[in-house]
């Protein structure tokens, strides 16, 4: 009897037929592909986040080592290349991919990714995907076989050559299909890069690469060289606190388990350290992280504050994220407040003109971390920008009220979109009603960093610096 659609295939041996006859049963779908399918399906069906759901699925399936790595590659690779894969599947199937039943569609996406972007032999990619379709939609196996065989007639470059608009007549459309990004994001990246389409292409390529895991060796708690030796990794290229993890689960690293280190992109470390290291006249004991969840920057600031006799107030509006901040800063001089950062001056816990250094790591589109969160590029829309930029201006305005005269505010976003960066910070400063000077942020980053632009703000890039695309503006209140 065929298993109900969407259920896991049984993993028992041959089953008994009528009269006791032994009938051979097809081997069950291999677990790495099944895990990848379930993760991709959860992303599309439930709006799940791959980085949250995949570890749970791997654990449930008992996958480790090479099997877990293969499932991870299939999951993240399929999600990164989704736009291009869908265009190819639409052509190969002779129907819009939106008209294909979701279980079959996700299985075909995984199969197409294997055919076009991995070393899996074509016959294995096709047969394993057909087996997967048989387990989730038995009536569609013939269709799946035909579509994948058509996909296999060309390599990835040949498909792009067939389907992508001309680079001469429609460069944005060409880059969007060739490198699997929505057109509005390609346009935003190109604008932020001064219209340089060659550099835009390099950024899109980097977005589709698997990023390394970056660890932050908390100053005063563990030396980065010691941490690198413990994990068999290498010190970061720029941040004095970064260690590149060569492989394995970061949650298994003893220094992460006991709070001497945490997972944090090198760019995030650089912008937080820039605020802590910026020259400041007068008192320097009261620091504020106005949007602290989930706690990475608060952890680094807390460790630096402990060395300098300062204390950090970490504010997070969402209670569950505030709890994450508390966990991330345990043992450090950090006080966590579960409240809205915009309440500066309206709540006695957040008085005006009180803090010496203030970090505003503002909620944003997250376009700077698409290589780590591949599903985000397909979920975000231009319509997300107006409410986000309004919130960003309000938070930066609150930070400028919270900082004392002569104190510093760092405005940070993990997005290079000019509306979230230059426009937001300029407008918020203009509307703040307090005198504000921009501090040149370039000298606050390690000497020798390339491609930091003309200042006074700094935009980091994956293809230039190997970091997420973090934006940093430093303001001094007059």
Coordinates of C-alpha atoms in Angstrom, one line a residue, residues 186-469:
X186 CA 20.4 43.6 -8.0
X187 CA 19.4 47.2 -8.8
X188 CA 19.9 48.2 -5.1
X189 CA 23.3 46.6 -5.0
X190 CA 24.4 48.2 -8.2
X191 CA 23.3 51.6 -7.0
X192 CA 25.2 51.1 -3.7
X193 CA 28.3 50.2 -5.8
X194 CA 28.1 53.3 -7.9
X195 CA 26.6 51.5 -10.9
X196 CA 29.6 49.2 -11.4
X197 CA 28.0 46.2 -13.0
X198 CA 31.2 44.1 -12.9
X199 CA 31.6 44.6 -9.2
X200 CA 27.8 44.0 -8.8
X201 CA 28.3 40.6 -10.5
X202 CA 31.2 39.8 -8.2
X203 CA 29.0 40.6 -5.2
X204 CA 26.2 38.4 -6.5
X205 CA 28.6 35.5 -7.1
X206 CA 29.9 35.9 -3.5
X207 CA 26.3 35.9 -2.2
X208 CA 25.9 32.4 -3.7
X209 CA 29.0 31.0 -2.0
X210 CA 28.8 29.1 1.3
X211 CA 30.2 31.5 3.9
X212 CA 32.6 30.4 6.6
X213 CA 31.5 30.4 10.2
X214 CA 33.2 33.3 12.1
X215 CA 33.8 33.0 15.9
X216 CA 34.4 36.0 18.2
X217 CA 37.0 35.4 20.8
X218 CA 35.8 37.6 23.7
X219 CA 38.5 39.9 24.8
X220 CA 39.7 39.2 28.3
X221 CA 38.2 35.8 28.2
X222 CA 40.1 33.9 25.5
X223 CA 43.0 34.8 23.2
X224 CA 42.0 34.5 19.5
X225 CA 45.3 32.6 18.8
X226 CA 44.4 30.1 21.5
X227 CA 40.9 29.8 20.2
X228 CA 42.2 29.2 16.6
X229 CA 44.5 26.5 17.9
X230 CA 41.7 24.8 19.8
X231 CA 39.4 24.7 16.7
X232 CA 42.1 24.2 14.1
X233 CA 41.1 27.5 12.5
X234 CA 42.7 30.7 11.5
X235 CA 42.6 34.2 12.9
X236 CA 40.4 36.7 11.1
X237 CA 41.8 38.9 8.3
X238 CA 40.7 42.1 10.0
X239 CA 39.1 41.9 13.3
X240 CA 41.5 41.1 16.2
X241 CA 38.8 39.0 17.8
X242 CA 37.8 36.8 14.8
X243 CA 38.6 33.2 14.2
X244 CA 37.5 31.3 11.1
X245 CA 36.0 27.9 12.0
X246 CA 37.2 25.3 9.5
X247 CA 34.2 23.0 10.0
X248 CA 32.0 21.3 12.5
X249 CA 29.2 22.6 14.6
X250 CA 30.1 25.8 16.5
X251 CA 27.9 24.8 19.3
X252 CA 30.4 21.9 20.0
X253 CA 33.3 24.3 20.6
X254 CA 34.1 24.4 24.3
X255 CA 34.8 28.1 24.3
X256 CA 31.4 28.8 22.8
X257 CA 29.7 26.5 25.3
X258 CA 31.2 28.2 28.3
X259 CA 30.8 31.8 27.0
X260 CA 34.3 32.7 26.2
X261 CA 33.5 33.0 22.5
X262 CA 30.4 33.3 20.3
X263 CA 29.4 33.0 16.7
X264 CA 29.5 36.4 15.0
X265 CA 30.3 37.6 11.5
X266 CA 33.6 39.5 11.3
X267 CA 31.9 42.6 9.9
X268 CA 29.6 42.7 13.0
X269 CA 32.6 42.5 15.2
X270 CA 34.3 45.3 13.3
X271 CA 31.5 47.8 13.6
X272 CA 30.9 47.1 17.3
X273 CA 34.6 47.4 18.1
X274 CA 34.7 50.7 16.0
X275 CA 32.2 52.3 18.4
X276 CA 34.1 51.0 21.5
X277 CA 37.5 52.2 20.2
X278 CA 36.5 55.6 18.8
X279 CA 38.2 58.5 20.7
X280 CA 36.0 60.1 23.3
X281 CA 36.5 63.0 25.6
X282 CA 35.1 63.0 29.1
X283 CA 33.5 60.1 31.0
X284 CA 33.3 56.7 29.4
X285 CA 31.6 54.3 31.7
X286 CA 28.0 54.1 30.4
X287 CA 27.4 52.3 27.1
X288 CA 24.0 51.5 25.5
X289 CA 23.1 48.9 22.9
X290 CA 19.7 50.1 21.8
X291 CA 18.6 47.1 19.6
X292 CA 20.5 44.3 21.3
X293 CA 18.8 41.0 20.2
X294 CA 20.0 38.3 19.8
X295 CA 23.1 39.5 21.7
X296 CA 26.3 39.1 19.6
X297 CA 27.3 42.8 19.6
X298 CA 26.2 43.1 23.2
X299 CA 28.5 40.2 24.1
X300 CA 31.5 41.8 22.4
X301 CA 30.7 45.2 23.9
X302 CA 30.2 43.6 27.3
X303 CA 33.6 41.9 27.2
X304 CA 35.3 45.2 26.1
X305 CA 33.4 47.1 28.8
X306 CA 34.6 44.7 31.5
X307 CA 38.2 45.4 30.5
X308 CA 37.6 49.2 30.7
X309 CA 35.5 49.6 33.8
X310 CA 32.4 50.4 31.8
X311 CA 28.8 49.0 31.9
X312 CA 26.4 48.2 29.1
X313 CA 22.7 48.7 29.1
X314 CA 21.2 46.3 26.4
X315 CA 17.7 47.1 25.2
X316 CA 15.6 44.6 23.3
X317 CA 11.8 45.1 22.6
X318 CA 11.0 41.4 22.1
X319 CA 11.0 39.4 25.3
X320 CA 12.2 36.2 23.8
X321 CA 15.1 38.0 22.2
X322 CA 15.8 39.9 25.4
X323 CA 16.2 36.4 27.1
X324 CA 18.7 35.5 24.3
X325 CA 20.7 38.7 25.1
X326 CA 20.7 37.8 28.8
X327 CA 22.1 34.3 27.9
X328 CA 24.6 35.8 25.6
X329 CA 26.0 38.3 28.1
X330 CA 25.9 36.1 31.3
X331 CA 28.9 37.0 33.5
X332 CA 29.5 40.3 31.7
X333 CA 28.7 43.9 33.0
X334 CA 25.5 44.0 30.9
X335 CA 22.0 44.9 32.2
X336 CA 19.3 43.8 29.8
X337 CA 16.0 45.7 29.5
X338 CA 13.0 44.3 27.7
X339 CA 11.6 47.5 26.3
X340 CA 11.3 49.6 23.2
X341 CA 14.4 51.6 22.5
X342 CA 12.3 54.5 21.2
X343 CA 11.2 55.2 24.8
X344 CA 14.3 57.2 25.6
X345 CA 13.3 60.1 27.8
X346 CA 9.9 58.6 28.4
X347 CA 11.1 55.8 30.7
X348 CA 13.4 56.5 33.7
X349 CA 15.5 53.4 32.8
X350 CA 16.4 55.2 29.6
X351 CA 17.2 58.8 30.5
X352 CA 18.2 61.4 27.9
X353 CA 21.8 62.6 27.6
X354 CA 23.0 59.8 29.9
X355 CA 25.1 57.5 27.9
X356 CA 28.7 57.9 26.6
X357 CA 28.5 55.4 23.7
X358 CA 25.4 54.2 22.0
X359 CA 25.0 51.4 19.4
X360 CA 22.0 51.4 17.1
X361 CA 22.1 48.0 15.2
X362 CA 18.8 48.8 13.5
X363 CA 16.3 46.3 12.2
X364 CA 16.7 46.2 8.4
X365 CA 16.0 44.1 5.3
X366 CA 19.1 42.0 6.0
X367 CA 20.3 42.3 2.4
X368 CA 23.8 42.3 3.6
X369 CA 23.6 38.7 4.9
X370 CA 21.9 36.9 2.0
X371 CA 24.7 34.4 1.8
X372 CA 23.9 33.3 5.3
X373 CA 20.1 33.5 5.0
X374 CA 19.4 32.5 1.4
X375 CA 15.6 32.4 1.7
X376 CA 15.6 36.1 2.7
X377 CA 16.3 37.3 -0.9
X378 CA 13.0 35.7 -2.0
X379 CA 10.9 36.9 1.0
X380 CA 11.9 40.6 1.1
X381 CA 10.1 43.1 -1.1
X382 CA 10.6 46.8 -1.8
X383 CA 7.4 47.4 0.1
X384 CA 9.3 46.3 3.3
X385 CA 11.5 49.5 3.1
X386 CA 9.1 52.3 4.2
X387 CA 8.1 50.8 7.6
X388 CA 11.7 49.7 8.3
X389 CA 13.3 53.0 7.4
X390 CA 10.8 54.9 9.5
X391 CA 11.7 52.6 12.4
X392 CA 15.4 53.1 11.7
X393 CA 15.0 56.9 11.8
X394 CA 13.0 56.8 15.1
X395 CA 15.6 54.5 16.7
X396 CA 18.5 56.7 15.6
X397 CA 16.7 59.8 16.9
X398 CA 16.2 58.0 20.2
X399 CA 19.9 57.2 20.3
X400 CA 20.8 60.9 19.7
X401 CA 18.6 61.8 22.7
X402 CA 20.1 59.2 24.9
X403 CA 23.8 60.1 24.3
X404 CA 25.4 62.9 26.3
X405 CA 26.8 66.0 24.5
X406 CA 30.2 64.9 23.2
X407 CA 29.2 61.3 23.2
X408 CA 29.2 58.9 20.3
X409 CA 26.4 57.0 18.4
X410 CA 27.2 54.2 15.9
X411 CA 24.4 53.5 13.4
X412 CA 24.7 50.1 11.9
X413 CA 22.7 48.1 9.4
X414 CA 23.3 44.7 7.8
X415 CA 22.2 46.1 4.5
X416 CA 23.9 48.2 1.8
X417 CA 20.6 49.6 0.4
X418 CA 21.2 53.3 0.2
X419 CA 17.7 54.1 1.6
X420 CA 18.6 52.1 4.8
X421 CA 22.0 53.6 5.0
X422 CA 22.9 57.1 3.8
X423 CA 19.3 58.3 3.4
X424 CA 18.2 57.1 6.9
X425 CA 21.2 58.4 8.8
X426 CA 21.2 61.7 7.0
X427 CA 17.4 62.3 7.6
X428 CA 17.5 61.1 11.2
X429 CA 20.4 63.5 12.0
X430 CA 18.6 66.3 10.3
X431 CA 15.4 65.7 12.2
X432 CA 17.0 65.0 15.6
X433 CA 16.9 68.6 16.8
X434 CA 20.4 68.3 18.3
X435 CA 23.7 69.3 16.8
X436 CA 25.4 66.3 15.2
X437 CA 28.8 65.8 13.5
X438 CA 29.7 62.8 11.4
X439 CA 33.0 61.2 12.5
X440 CA 35.1 59.6 9.8
X441 CA 34.6 55.9 10.5
X442 CA 37.5 54.7 8.3
X443 CA 40.3 55.2 10.9
X444 CA 38.2 53.3 13.4
X445 CA 38.6 50.1 11.4
X446 CA 41.9 48.1 11.2
X447 CA 44.7 49.7 9.2
X448 CA 45.1 48.4 5.7
X449 CA 41.5 47.4 5.1
X450 CA 40.8 47.9 1.4
X451 CA 37.8 49.4 -0.3
X452 CA 36.4 51.6 2.5
X453 CA 35.4 54.4 0.2
X454 CA 35.6 58.2 0.7
X455 CA 34.1 58.3 4.2
X456 CA 32.8 59.5 6.5
X457 CA 30.6 56.3 6.6
X458 CA 31.9 52.8 5.8
X459 CA 30.2 50.0 3.8
X460 CA 31.7 46.5 4.2
X461 CA 31.1 44.0 1.4
X462 CA 31.3 40.2 1.1
X463 CA 33.3 40.3 -2.1
X464 CA 35.7 43.0 -0.8
X465 CA 36.2 42.0 2.8
X466 CA 34.8 38.5 3.3
X467 CA 32.2 39.9 5.7
X468 CA 28.5 40.5 5.6
X469 CA 27.6 43.9 4.0

